[in-house]
Amino acid sequence: MVTTRALLTARENIHDTVAARAMMCIHGGAGFGKTLAVNTCLHALEPGEDVRKITFRARPTARAVRYELFTALDLAGEPPRHPSEFDRLLKTALAERPRTFLVDEAQWLNGEAFEYFRYLWDEPSTQLAIIFVGGEGCHTVLRREPMLSSRVFIWQQFTRLTPDEVLEVIPLFHPVWADADPDDITFADQHAAHGNFRAWAQLTAHTRTALARTGRSRVDQELLRWAFSRLA
């Protein structure tokens, strides 16, 4: 874990969103560190804050969202069959105490699912903060829903590390880069990692393997080219 400007901004934004019992959207490309940053920031709020995490892997209906919330809240008994009864149960549970929902992979949500979260958040008795985290599709869908997007307290976009950030952050990321030549780090970023933290993690794993097999003590461009050959 290294502290980037994006992570520091997320920490501040999440703190303010939770304090306001508001909604925010963190979005950006795959591998830019969104979920890791949010999980780290929310973990720092626990145990004082009741954080519940929900992840969607397919496009859910409002009915599916109800069931996910039922599970996330650890509610006893069987889920109600009728939507109105289900809604009453969820609103009653959400009124018990303040809670924060982390909704990950939110790019899978459609307008109906987003609208259901807004419906629960709008209920005067509930005490919800909601952090939507997802790809650019999440931002696009949210922006199409004016009733919801107008209620989003903070928008934050995660982007690629800039070349300067790479030289600042990557030597702190792992010991293999700590004493690497800055030109070699720039070479690795330009040819393989492209400012993407997930790509840097994969490249680091292959670079460690190359160092172990060759017995070399430092990264060089020949070794890096071998690591590149393992990446798509």
Short mmCIF file of C-alpha atoms in Angstrom, two decimals:
data_model
loop_
_atom_site.label_atom_id
_atom_site.label_comp_id
_atom_site.label_asym_id
_atom_site.label_seq_id
_atom_site.Cartn_x
_atom_site.Cartn_y
_atom_site.Cartn_z
CA MET A 1 0.00 0.00 0.00
CA VAL A 2 1.37 3.38 -1.02
CA THR A 3 -0.24 6.75 -0.55
CA THR A 4 -1.11 8.45 -3.83
CA ARG A 5 -2.83 11.77 -4.39
CA ALA A 6 -5.95 9.86 -5.46
CA LEU A 7 -5.99 7.87 -2.22
CA LEU A 8 -5.56 11.01 -0.10
CA THR A 9 -8.41 12.68 -1.99
CA ALA A 10 -10.60 9.59 -1.58
CA ARG A 11 -9.91 9.53 2.16
CA GLU A 12 -11.07 13.12 2.52
CA ASN A 13 -14.07 12.66 0.22
CA ILE A 14 -15.25 9.49 1.94
CA HIS A 15 -14.89 11.05 5.38
CA ASP A 16 -16.99 14.03 4.31
CA THR A 17 -19.59 11.84 2.61
CA VAL A 18 -20.02 9.60 5.64
CA ALA A 19 -20.20 12.58 7.98
CA ALA A 20 -22.94 14.10 5.83
CA ARG A 21 -24.79 10.78 5.39
CA ALA A 22 -24.60 11.47 1.68
CA MET A 23 -23.88 9.59 -1.55
CA MET A 24 -20.71 9.72 -3.63
CA CYS A 25 -19.43 8.10 -6.81
CA ILE A 26 -15.84 6.97 -7.34
CA HIS A 27 -15.25 5.89 -10.92
CA GLY A 28 -12.42 5.17 -13.32
CA GLY A 29 -10.76 2.54 -15.46
CA ALA A 30 -9.96 -1.00 -14.36
CA GLY A 31 -6.80 -1.39 -12.31
CA PHE A 32 -6.53 2.25 -11.22
CA GLY A 33 -6.82 1.39 -7.51
CA LYS A 34 -10.40 2.50 -6.78
CA THR A 35 -11.59 -0.48 -4.74
CA LEU A 36 -8.35 -0.85 -2.78
CA ALA A 37 -8.37 2.84 -1.89
CA VAL A 38 -12.01 2.81 -0.81
CA ASN A 39 -11.65 -0.37 1.24
CA THR A 40 -8.60 1.09 2.99
CA CYS A 41 -10.37 4.37 3.76
CA LEU A 42 -13.54 2.68 5.01
CA HIS A 43 -11.55 0.23 7.14
CA ALA A 44 -10.03 3.22 8.90
CA LEU A 45 -13.56 4.30 9.92
CA GLU A 46 -14.39 0.94 11.51
CA PRO A 47 -15.43 -0.18 14.09
CA GLY A 48 -17.08 3.13 14.88
CA GLU A 49 -18.81 3.11 11.50
CA ASP A 50 -21.06 0.23 10.44
CA VAL A 51 -19.81 -0.48 6.90
CA ARG A 52 -21.62 -3.00 4.70
CA LYS A 53 -20.17 -4.07 1.37
CA ILE A 54 -22.16 -5.15 -1.65
CA THR A 55 -20.69 -6.30 -4.97
CA PHE A 56 -22.70 -6.89 -8.14
CA ARG A 57 -21.44 -9.17 -10.92
CA ALA A 58 -24.44 -8.91 -13.25
CA ARG A 59 -27.13 -6.36 -14.02
CA PRO A 60 -29.47 -6.65 -11.02
CA THR A 61 -33.15 -5.83 -10.84
CA ALA A 62 -34.61 -3.97 -7.88
CA ARG A 63 -35.67 -7.37 -6.55
CA ALA A 64 -32.07 -8.59 -6.69
CA VAL A 65 -30.89 -5.43 -4.91
CA ARG A 66 -33.41 -6.09 -2.12
CA TYR A 67 -32.02 -9.59 -1.61
CA GLU A 68 -28.42 -8.35 -1.62
CA LEU A 69 -29.30 -5.76 1.03
CA PHE A 70 -31.12 -8.38 3.09
CA THR A 71 -27.95 -10.50 3.08
CA ALA A 72 -25.58 -7.58 3.68
CA LEU A 73 -27.59 -6.46 6.70
CA ASP A 74 -27.59 -9.98 8.21
CA LEU A 75 -31.34 -9.85 8.69
CA ALA A 76 -32.95 -12.85 10.37
CA GLY A 77 -35.62 -15.07 8.89
CA GLU A 78 -36.74 -15.49 5.30
CA PRO A 79 -36.84 -12.58 2.86
CA PRO A 80 -40.40 -11.27 2.38
CA ARG A 81 -42.14 -12.28 -0.82
CA HIS A 82 -43.96 -9.04 -1.54
CA PRO A 83 -42.00 -5.90 -2.56
CA SER A 84 -43.93 -3.54 -0.25
CA GLU A 85 -43.32 -5.80 2.75
CA PHE A 86 -39.66 -6.17 1.75
CA ASP A 87 -39.28 -2.40 1.49
CA ARG A 88 -40.77 -1.86 4.95
CA LEU A 89 -38.39 -4.42 6.43
CA LEU A 90 -35.33 -2.80 4.85
CA LYS A 91 -36.34 0.74 5.80
CA THR A 92 -36.97 -0.36 9.38
CA ALA A 93 -33.55 -2.03 9.56
CA LEU A 94 -31.81 0.97 8.01
CA ALA A 95 -33.43 3.32 10.51
CA GLU A 96 -31.91 1.51 13.50
CA ARG A 97 -28.52 3.23 13.31
CA PRO A 98 -26.20 5.01 10.86
CA ARG A 99 -24.70 2.78 8.20
CA THR A 100 -22.43 3.12 5.19
CA PHE A 101 -22.89 0.98 2.08
CA LEU A 102 -19.98 0.36 -0.24
CA VAL A 103 -21.52 -0.64 -3.56
CA ASP A 104 -18.64 -2.07 -5.61
CA GLU A 105 -18.68 -2.92 -9.33
CA ALA A 106 -21.45 -0.35 -9.61
CA GLN A 107 -21.01 -0.23 -13.40
CA TRP A 108 -23.32 -3.26 -13.45
CA LEU A 109 -26.20 -1.29 -11.98
CA ASN A 110 -28.93 -0.06 -14.30
CA GLY A 111 -31.33 2.81 -13.75
CA GLU A 112 -33.79 0.65 -11.84
CA ALA A 113 -31.17 -0.53 -9.36
CA PHE A 114 -29.71 2.95 -8.84
CA GLU A 115 -33.22 4.28 -8.32
CA TYR A 116 -33.85 1.72 -5.58
CA PHE A 117 -30.81 2.92 -3.64
CA ARG A 118 -32.07 6.48 -4.03
CA TYR A 119 -35.49 5.39 -2.76
CA LEU A 120 -33.97 3.98 0.43
CA TRP A 121 -31.60 6.90 0.90
CA ASP A 122 -34.45 9.41 0.50
CA GLU A 123 -36.48 7.78 3.28
CA PRO A 124 -36.33 10.31 6.18
CA SER A 125 -35.88 7.62 8.83
CA THR A 126 -32.86 5.93 7.23
CA GLN A 127 -29.34 7.06 8.09
CA LEU A 128 -27.42 6.02 5.02
CA ALA A 129 -24.17 6.98 3.39
CA ILE A 130 -23.59 5.26 0.05
CA ILE A 131 -20.27 4.96 -1.80
CA PHE A 132 -20.73 3.80 -5.41
CA VAL A 133 -17.48 2.46 -6.89
CA GLY A 134 -17.28 1.39 -10.50
CA GLY A 135 -15.97 1.78 -14.00
CA GLU A 136 -16.81 4.60 -16.35
CA GLY A 137 -20.13 2.91 -17.05
CA CYS A 138 -21.13 3.64 -13.47
CA HIS A 139 -20.60 7.37 -14.00
CA THR A 140 -22.47 7.28 -17.32
CA VAL A 141 -25.55 5.54 -15.93
CA LEU A 142 -25.65 7.75 -12.85
CA ARG A 143 -25.49 10.88 -14.99
CA ARG A 144 -28.49 9.61 -16.97
CA GLU A 145 -30.56 9.48 -13.78
CA PRO A 146 -31.16 13.13 -12.82
CA MET A 147 -33.15 12.24 -9.70
CA LEU A 148 -30.13 10.33 -8.39
CA SER A 149 -27.19 12.24 -9.88
CA SER A 150 -28.51 15.50 -8.42
CA ARG A 151 -28.21 13.87 -4.99
CA VAL A 152 -24.61 12.69 -5.42
CA PHE A 153 -22.57 14.70 -2.94
CA ILE A 154 -19.09 14.10 -4.39
CA TRP A 155 -17.82 12.72 -7.70
CA GLN A 156 -14.23 11.46 -7.89
CA GLN A 157 -12.52 10.03 -10.94
CA PHE A 158 -9.49 7.75 -10.60
CA THR A 159 -7.05 8.11 -13.49
CA ARG A 160 -3.73 6.61 -14.49
CA LEU A 161 -0.62 7.60 -12.56
CA THR A 162 1.19 10.39 -14.34
CA PRO A 163 4.86 9.83 -15.28
CA ASP A 164 5.91 12.00 -12.35
CA GLU A 165 3.66 10.07 -9.96
CA VAL A 166 5.12 6.78 -11.22
CA LEU A 167 8.63 7.94 -10.33
CA GLU A 168 7.42 9.12 -6.93
CA VAL A 169 5.20 6.18 -5.98
CA ILE A 170 6.60 3.01 -7.59
CA PRO A 171 9.94 3.00 -5.67
CA LEU A 172 7.80 2.91 -2.51
CA PHE A 173 5.53 0.18 -3.88
CA HIS A 174 7.99 -2.71 -3.67
CA PRO A 175 11.69 -3.20 -2.80
CA VAL A 176 12.54 -4.34 -6.34
CA TRP A 177 11.94 -0.77 -7.49
CA ALA A 178 13.49 0.99 -4.51
CA ASP A 179 16.99 1.13 -5.99
CA ALA A 180 16.03 0.83 -9.65
CA ASP A 181 17.27 3.41 -12.09
CA PRO A 182 14.49 5.97 -12.68
CA ASP A 183 15.02 5.53 -16.43
CA ASP A 184 14.24 1.82 -16.06
CA ILE A 185 11.07 2.60 -14.12
CA THR A 186 10.01 5.01 -16.84
CA PHE A 187 10.89 2.36 -19.46
CA ALA A 188 8.68 -0.17 -17.64
CA ASP A 189 5.79 2.25 -17.40
CA GLN A 190 5.97 3.31 -21.04
CA HIS A 191 6.18 -0.25 -22.38
CA ALA A 192 3.99 -2.23 -19.98
CA ALA A 193 2.34 -0.64 -16.95
CA HIS A 194 1.04 2.62 -18.47
CA GLY A 195 0.26 4.19 -15.10
CA ASN A 196 -2.04 1.32 -14.14
CA PHE A 197 -1.50 0.06 -10.59
CA ARG A 198 -2.81 -3.43 -11.34
CA ALA A 199 -0.40 -3.70 -14.25
CA TRP A 200 2.42 -2.55 -11.97
CA ALA A 201 1.51 -5.30 -9.48
CA GLN A 202 1.65 -7.94 -12.24
CA LEU A 203 4.90 -6.57 -13.60
CA THR A 204 6.40 -6.57 -10.11
CA ALA A 205 5.55 -10.25 -9.64
CA HIS A 206 7.22 -11.22 -12.94
CA THR A 207 10.21 -8.99 -12.22
CA ARG A 208 10.74 -10.71 -8.86
CA THR A 209 10.68 -14.08 -10.66
CA ALA A 210 13.22 -12.85 -13.19
CA LEU A 211 15.56 -11.56 -10.47
CA ALA A 212 15.36 -14.86 -8.61
CA ARG A 213 16.07 -16.94 -11.72
CA THR A 214 18.92 -14.84 -13.02
CA GLY A 215 20.51 -14.11 -9.67
CA ARG A 216 20.68 -10.44 -10.51
CA SER A 217 20.37 -7.93 -7.72
CA ARG A 218 18.87 -5.03 -9.67
CA VAL A 219 16.32 -4.48 -12.37
CA ASP A 220 17.62 -3.71 -15.86
CA GLN A 221 15.98 -3.33 -19.26
CA GLU A 222 16.92 -6.81 -20.46
CA LEU A 223 15.24 -8.32 -17.43
CA LEU A 224 12.23 -6.05 -17.90
CA ARG A 225 11.80 -7.13 -21.52
CA TRP A 226 11.52 -10.73 -20.31
CA ALA A 227 8.85 -9.65 -17.79
CA PHE A 228 7.01 -7.75 -20.56
CA SER A 229 6.84 -10.95 -22.62
CA ARG A 230 4.58 -12.47 -19.94
CA LEU A 231 2.08 -9.63 -20.05
CA ALA A 232 -0.72 -9.35 -22.58
#
